[in-house]
């Protein structure tokens, strides 16, 4: 690993010299081109180090990045008495960060470039190291496109995906190519193919993080986001069976751990101490009191102290206590199973998985049945489900459980996007600011609009 990190430093310096305008498709030139599997592995390791040390902002994320995502949604509010201004100030609403999403765009396409380099330029193929490199390159390219899709494309509509705008797909090096946006369906298909290719290598290497099980969890996420409920179920079930839910102190210790991956967490950032990672962690922790937890979120905990998440997530002053965390864990798979079965009208199975999660979080819980499900909140911000219809009590119960379970893990913003992109306003500096529907989809960086003929900007954004 030490040799790989040394090689990484050489490669990072080299790639830093590549023109920013051409990060989509530049094939590196010069003498410092990786040749061995070890050198290609080091190229991937430069990205993995960012995750391990807690300063990655685009691939898996970090505590501060997840906290900012929470600031965009409705789990927390802007404080009217405590404020933070100046450099590094937390966003008051998504409009404060729309332009800066270009950094994620650039970072993810840089990752795609490096993954393409491994996939198409590495000649070694039969060694265990080479297979790990291929598996990781396909996995991380799929993750990069998945993250880009959720940020820069409209919510996936299974019936209209072939017409929806996707992304510039770059899978090979071509100095002359200037790819325009494909369809959203084509992007989803590429991501699925990359994940399946990564899985086919059956990687178990913890060094490369994106093991076979981690990629399967991402595949379940993809099917869930693209409304392929039937396909999401077996993949999510396999992961949940392999990583059973934990409860009580094991659960809270798992989510409180620093520099450790515990319990049923398959992947997490910030495993190693670093100055940048420590800054992100401490900043996120320090900013929590500035964004009070919303009363509507607190009111979801009907069992109050009997629910382990109640005291773990916030205190009586409405200050969040759960430190933001970037991870992949099996509780999400349980929620995917519950919701996927619900959309397929398989109510027994949906209730089983919903009750399974509740049984691990609530002492003396009462199992939900179709007869005692809570009523849909007619005053809630979210009114439309992922398929564009009104919530049923079952889907609403699953929706609320997901909100409680994945609090401070960067999920809520994408749940709002997936469920109708509701518009809402907040107070900021004495004025009223509105999160409008188009803001759920970040703008394509103007650099790309200028660089690529025929490149279409997302709706709602105009070049100033």
CSV table of N, CA, C and O in Angstrom, one decimal, residues 15 38 41 46 67 93 133 148 227 239 302 350 367 372 453 457:
chain,number,residue,atom,x,y,z
A,15,UNK,N,-1.6,14.4,-13.4
A,15,UNK,CA,-3.0,14.7,-13.9
A,15,UNK,C,-3.4,16.1,-13.5
A,15,UNK,O,-4.3,16.7,-14.1
A,38,UNK,N,0.1,-2.5,-10.6
A,38,UNK,CA,0.4,-1.7,-9.3
A,38,UNK,C,0.2,-0.2,-9.6
A,38,UNK,O,-0.3,0.5,-8.7
A,41,UNK,N,-3.4,0.6,-10.0
A,41,UNK,CA,-4.0,0.5,-8.7
A,41,UNK,C,-3.8,1.7,-7.9
A,41,UNK,O,-4.6,2.2,-7.2
A,46,UNK,N,-5.6,6.9,-5.3
A,46,UNK,CA,-5.6,8.3,-5.0
A,46,UNK,C,-7.0,8.8,-4.6
A,46,UNK,O,-7.2,9.7,-3.8
A,67,UNK,N,-23.9,17.0,5.9
A,67,UNK,CA,-24.6,18.0,6.7
A,67,UNK,C,-25.2,19.1,5.7
A,67,UNK,O,-26.3,19.6,5.9
A,93,UNK,N,-30.1,27.4,2.2
A,93,UNK,CA,-31.0,26.6,1.4
A,93,UNK,C,-30.2,26.2,0.2
A,93,UNK,O,-29.1,26.7,0.0
A,133,UNK,N,-8.2,-4.3,-9.7
A,133,UNK,CA,-8.2,-2.9,-10.4
A,133,UNK,C,-9.4,-2.8,-11.3
A,133,UNK,O,-10.1,-1.8,-11.3
A,148,UNK,N,-23.7,11.5,-10.5
A,148,UNK,CA,-24.0,12.6,-11.4
A,148,UNK,C,-25.5,12.6,-11.8
A,148,UNK,O,-26.1,13.7,-12.0
A,227,UNK,N,-36.9,3.0,-10.2
A,227,UNK,CA,-38.2,2.4,-10.1
A,227,UNK,C,-38.3,1.0,-10.6
A,227,UNK,O,-39.4,0.6,-11.0
A,239,UNK,N,-28.1,-8.6,0.4
A,239,UNK,CA,-27.2,-7.8,1.2
A,239,UNK,C,-27.7,-7.7,2.7
A,239,UNK,O,-27.0,-7.9,3.6
A,302,UNK,N,-43.3,9.0,17.3
A,302,UNK,CA,-44.5,8.8,18.2
A,302,UNK,C,-44.2,8.0,19.4
A,302,UNK,O,-44.8,8.2,20.5
A,350,UNK,N,-44.0,-6.1,2.4
A,350,UNK,CA,-43.7,-4.7,2.7
A,350,UNK,C,-43.8,-4.5,4.3
A,350,UNK,O,-42.9,-3.9,4.9
A,367,UNK,N,-46.4,-4.0,16.2
A,367,UNK,CA,-46.2,-4.2,14.7
A,367,UNK,C,-47.3,-3.5,13.9
A,367,UNK,O,-48.5,-3.5,14.3
A,372,UNK,N,-53.7,-0.7,11.3
A,372,UNK,CA,-53.3,0.3,12.3
A,372,UNK,C,-52.2,1.2,11.8
A,372,UNK,O,-51.5,1.9,12.6
A,453,UNK,N,-20.7,21.8,-28.5
A,453,UNK,CA,-21.8,22.3,-29.3
A,453,UNK,C,-23.1,21.4,-29.1
A,453,UNK,O,-23.0,20.2,-29.1
A,457,UNK,N,-28.6,22.9,-21.5
A,457,UNK,CA,-28.6,23.2,-20.0
A,457,UNK,C,-30.0,22.7,-19.4
A,457,UNK,O,-31.0,22.5,-20.1
